[in-house]
Short mmCIF file of C-alpha atoms in Angstrom, two decimals:
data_model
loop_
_atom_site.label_atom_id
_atom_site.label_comp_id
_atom_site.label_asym_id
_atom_site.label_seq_id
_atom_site.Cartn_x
_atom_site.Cartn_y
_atom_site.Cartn_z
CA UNK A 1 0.00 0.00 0.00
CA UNK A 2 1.60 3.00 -1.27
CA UNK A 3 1.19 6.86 -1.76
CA UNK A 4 3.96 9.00 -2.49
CA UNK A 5 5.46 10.27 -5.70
CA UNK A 6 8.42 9.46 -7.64
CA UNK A 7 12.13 10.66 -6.19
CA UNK A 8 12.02 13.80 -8.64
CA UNK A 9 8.50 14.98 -6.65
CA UNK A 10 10.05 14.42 -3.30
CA UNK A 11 13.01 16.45 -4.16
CA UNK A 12 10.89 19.64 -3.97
CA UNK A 13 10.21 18.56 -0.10
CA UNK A 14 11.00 20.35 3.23
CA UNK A 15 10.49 20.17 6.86
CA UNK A 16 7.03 20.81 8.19
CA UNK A 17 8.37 23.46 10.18
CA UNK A 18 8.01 24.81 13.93
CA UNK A 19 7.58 21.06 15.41
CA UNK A 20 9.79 19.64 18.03
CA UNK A 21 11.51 16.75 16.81
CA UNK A 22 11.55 13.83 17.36
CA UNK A 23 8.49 13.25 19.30
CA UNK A 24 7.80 10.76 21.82
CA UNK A 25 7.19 7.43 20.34
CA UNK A 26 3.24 7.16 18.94
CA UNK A 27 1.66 4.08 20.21
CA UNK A 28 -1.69 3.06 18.62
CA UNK A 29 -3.59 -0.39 19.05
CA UNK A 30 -0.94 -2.55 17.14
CA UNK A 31 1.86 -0.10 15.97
CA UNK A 32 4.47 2.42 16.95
CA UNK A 33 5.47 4.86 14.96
CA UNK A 34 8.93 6.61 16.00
CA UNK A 35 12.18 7.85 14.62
CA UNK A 36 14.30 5.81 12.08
CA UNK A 37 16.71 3.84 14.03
CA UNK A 38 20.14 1.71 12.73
CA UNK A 39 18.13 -1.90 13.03
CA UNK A 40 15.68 -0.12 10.21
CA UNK A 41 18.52 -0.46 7.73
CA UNK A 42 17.98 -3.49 5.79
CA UNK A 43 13.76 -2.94 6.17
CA UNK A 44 14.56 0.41 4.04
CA UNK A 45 16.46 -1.23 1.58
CA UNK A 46 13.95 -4.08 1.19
CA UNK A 47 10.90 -1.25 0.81
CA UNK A 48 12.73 0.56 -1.56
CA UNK A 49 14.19 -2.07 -4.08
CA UNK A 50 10.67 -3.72 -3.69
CA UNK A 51 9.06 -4.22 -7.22
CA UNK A 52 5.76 -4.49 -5.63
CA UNK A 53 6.14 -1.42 -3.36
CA UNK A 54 7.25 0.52 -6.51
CA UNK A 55 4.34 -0.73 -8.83
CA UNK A 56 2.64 3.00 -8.89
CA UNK A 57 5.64 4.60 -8.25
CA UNK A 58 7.62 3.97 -11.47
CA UNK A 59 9.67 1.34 -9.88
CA UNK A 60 12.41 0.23 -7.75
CA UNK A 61 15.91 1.64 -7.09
CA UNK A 62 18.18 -1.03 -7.55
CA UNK A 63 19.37 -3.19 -4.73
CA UNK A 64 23.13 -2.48 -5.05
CA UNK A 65 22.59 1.24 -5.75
CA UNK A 66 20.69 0.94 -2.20
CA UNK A 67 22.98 -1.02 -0.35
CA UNK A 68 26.19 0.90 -0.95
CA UNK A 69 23.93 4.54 -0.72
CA UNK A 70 21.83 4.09 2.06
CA UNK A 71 22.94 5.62 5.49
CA UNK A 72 23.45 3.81 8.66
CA UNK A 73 20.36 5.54 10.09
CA UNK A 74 17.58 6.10 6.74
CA UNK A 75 15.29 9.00 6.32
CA UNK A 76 16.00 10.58 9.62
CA UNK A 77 14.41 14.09 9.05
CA UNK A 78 11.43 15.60 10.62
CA UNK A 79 8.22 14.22 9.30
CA UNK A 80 9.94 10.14 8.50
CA UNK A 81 8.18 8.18 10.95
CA UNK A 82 9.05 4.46 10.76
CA UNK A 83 6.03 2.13 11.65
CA UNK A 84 7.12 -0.73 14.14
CA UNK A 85 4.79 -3.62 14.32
CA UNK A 86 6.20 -6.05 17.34
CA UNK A 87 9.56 -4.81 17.06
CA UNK A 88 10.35 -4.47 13.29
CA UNK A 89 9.99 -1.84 11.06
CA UNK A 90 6.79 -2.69 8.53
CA UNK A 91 6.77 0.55 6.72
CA UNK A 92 7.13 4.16 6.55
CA UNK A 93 4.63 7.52 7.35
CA UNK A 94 5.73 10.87 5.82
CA UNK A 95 4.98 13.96 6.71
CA UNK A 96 6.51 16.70 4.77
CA UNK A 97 6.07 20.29 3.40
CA UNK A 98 5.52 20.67 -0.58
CA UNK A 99 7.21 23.75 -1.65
CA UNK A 100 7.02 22.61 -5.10
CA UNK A 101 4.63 20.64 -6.69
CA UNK A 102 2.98 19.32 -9.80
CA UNK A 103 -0.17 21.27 -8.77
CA UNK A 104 -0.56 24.37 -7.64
CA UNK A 105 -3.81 23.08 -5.44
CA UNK A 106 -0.39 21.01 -3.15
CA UNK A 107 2.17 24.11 -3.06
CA UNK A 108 3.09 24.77 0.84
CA UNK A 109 0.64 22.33 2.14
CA UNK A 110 2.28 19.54 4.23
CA UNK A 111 2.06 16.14 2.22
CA UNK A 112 0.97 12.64 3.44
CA UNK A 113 2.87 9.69 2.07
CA UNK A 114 3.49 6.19 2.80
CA UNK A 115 5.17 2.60 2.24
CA UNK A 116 4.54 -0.46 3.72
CA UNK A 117 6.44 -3.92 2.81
CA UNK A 118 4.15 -6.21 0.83
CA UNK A 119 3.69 -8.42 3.85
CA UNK A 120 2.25 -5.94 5.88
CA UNK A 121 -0.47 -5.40 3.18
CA UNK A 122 -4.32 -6.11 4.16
CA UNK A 123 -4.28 -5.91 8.00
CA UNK A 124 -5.21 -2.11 7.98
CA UNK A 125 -1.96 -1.41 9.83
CA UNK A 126 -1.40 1.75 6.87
CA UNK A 127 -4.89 2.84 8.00
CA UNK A 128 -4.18 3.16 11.97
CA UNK A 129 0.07 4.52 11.15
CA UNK A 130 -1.35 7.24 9.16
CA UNK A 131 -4.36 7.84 11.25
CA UNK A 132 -1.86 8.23 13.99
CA UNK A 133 0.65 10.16 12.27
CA UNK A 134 -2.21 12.81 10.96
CA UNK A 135 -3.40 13.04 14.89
CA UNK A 136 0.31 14.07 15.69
CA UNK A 137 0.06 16.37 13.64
CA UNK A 138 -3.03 18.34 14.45
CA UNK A 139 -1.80 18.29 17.70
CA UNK A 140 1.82 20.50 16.44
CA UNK A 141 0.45 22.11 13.81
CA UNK A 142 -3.15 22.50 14.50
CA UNK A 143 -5.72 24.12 11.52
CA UNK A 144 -2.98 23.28 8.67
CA UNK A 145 -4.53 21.17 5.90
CA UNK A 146 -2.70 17.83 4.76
CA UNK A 147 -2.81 16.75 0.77
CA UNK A 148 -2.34 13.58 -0.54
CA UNK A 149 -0.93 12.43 -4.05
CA UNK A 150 -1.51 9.23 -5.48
CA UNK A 151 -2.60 7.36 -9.19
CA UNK A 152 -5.89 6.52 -9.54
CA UNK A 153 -4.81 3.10 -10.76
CA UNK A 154 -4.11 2.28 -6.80
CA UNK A 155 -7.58 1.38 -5.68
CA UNK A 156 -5.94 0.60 -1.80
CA UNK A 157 -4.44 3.99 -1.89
CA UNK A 158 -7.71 5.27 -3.32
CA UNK A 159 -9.54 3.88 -0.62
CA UNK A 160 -7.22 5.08 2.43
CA UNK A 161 -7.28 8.46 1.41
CA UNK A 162 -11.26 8.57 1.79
CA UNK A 163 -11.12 6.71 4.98
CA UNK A 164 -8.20 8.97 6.33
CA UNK A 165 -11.32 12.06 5.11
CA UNK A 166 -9.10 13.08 2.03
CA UNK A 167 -11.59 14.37 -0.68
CA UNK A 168 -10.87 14.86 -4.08
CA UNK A 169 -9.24 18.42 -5.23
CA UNK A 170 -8.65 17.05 -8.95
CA UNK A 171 -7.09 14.57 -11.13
CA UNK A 172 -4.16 15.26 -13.33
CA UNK A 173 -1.94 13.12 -15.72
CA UNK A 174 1.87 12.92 -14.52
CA UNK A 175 4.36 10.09 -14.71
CA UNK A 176 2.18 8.67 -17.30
CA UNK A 177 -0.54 7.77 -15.60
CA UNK A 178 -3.56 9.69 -14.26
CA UNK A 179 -3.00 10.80 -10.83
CA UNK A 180 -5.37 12.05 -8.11
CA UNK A 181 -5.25 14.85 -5.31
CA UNK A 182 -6.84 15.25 -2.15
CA UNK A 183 -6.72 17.10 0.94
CA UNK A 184 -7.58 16.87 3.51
CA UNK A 185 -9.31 19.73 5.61
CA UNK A 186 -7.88 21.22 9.00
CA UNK A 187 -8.65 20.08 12.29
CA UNK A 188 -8.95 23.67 13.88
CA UNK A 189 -7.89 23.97 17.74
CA UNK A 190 -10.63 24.01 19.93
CA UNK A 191 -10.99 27.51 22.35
#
C-alpha cells in the first residue's frame, strides 16, 4: 500500500516546520510509529528495491545502488516516521512540506505519504500509522490542511485516502498515468 510520488517529486520537499523533533514514540492499538533507528537499515532497503512497493511509483531503485547509498540511520528528518509492528519496522509515514509541486492546489501544504512492505499489506496497519501520524500532527500544527498524491490506478491507496477524510481536489496526468489529489481539511484547535 503506497502513496507517495516518484524521487524527482520528493526532491521539492522540506520540513514541516516549527515542530519539536523527534516526538515521543506514537503508540496506537498494534503499531508504533517513531524515529528511524540503525536496526531499520535493511527494512529500508527491502521497501525501496521492492518491485511491488514501486508498482505505482515507477519502480524500484536497484538493490546495489541501495545497499552501498543508504545511510546507517535512513530518512531521519522531521516528518519520517518508521512504523514498528512487534519490534520491526513494517513501513514508513511521511509527513513533509511541498514547496514545489505538480499542482498548484499542493504548493506549501504539508504532504501525506506512505510505504509499507508487501507483507504488511491487508491488516489495515497503513490505515491506523497514518491515522496516527495525521493526529500528531493536528496536535503541532493544529488548523494546517494535509494533501495527498496518489494514481488513480491504486484502488488501496484510493480507498485510504477517503477513509483517512481526504476528498478529491482534482485529477491530473503525470508520470504517465492519471494521478489524483486530495486534501484533507484542517482540524482547527478548539478555544
Amino acid at each position: 500500500m503506497i502513496a507517495v510520488e516518484p524521487a524527482d517529486w520528493v526532491a521539492g520537499m522540506t520540513e514541516l516546520g516549527p515542530v519539536a523533533w523527534p516526538p515521543a514514540p506514537i503508540r496506537t492499538e498494534r503499531l508504533v510509529l517513531r524515529e528511524p533507528e540503525a536496526r531499520d537499515r535493511a527494512a529500508f532497503v527491502e521497501l525501496l528495491a521492492s518491485p511491488k512497493v514501486h508498482t505505482y511509483l515507477g519502480g524500484p531503485r536497484p538493490l546495489d545502488e541501495l545497499e552501498r547509498e543508504m545511510p546507517g540511520v535512513p530518512e531521519r528528518w522531521p516528518g519520517s516516521f518508521v512504523v514498528d509492528f512487534d519490534g520491526a519496522m513494517i513501513g514508513q509515514v511521511l509527513l513533509r512540506r511541498a514547496t514545489e509541486h505538480r499542482r498548484p492546489a499542493a504548493a506549501g501544504k504539508v504532504d501525506l505519504g506512505y510505504l509499507f512492505l508487501p507483507r504488511a499489506w491487508g491488516y489495515g496497519y497503513a490505515a491506523e500509522a497514518c491515522a496516527a501520524a495525521l493526529d500528531w500532527f493536528d496536535g503541532v500544527l493544529p488548523g494546517e490542511p494535509v494533501v495527498l498524491a496518489t494514481q488513480t490506478a491504486n484502488v488501496r491507496s484510493m480507498r485510504l485516502a477517503a477513509k483517512l477524510g481526504f476528498t478529491e481536489v482534482e485529477r491530473f496526468h503525470a508520470w504517465d498515468a492519471e494521478q489524483w489529489l486530495g486534501q484533507r481539511s484542517p482540524v482547527t484547535p478548539s478555544a
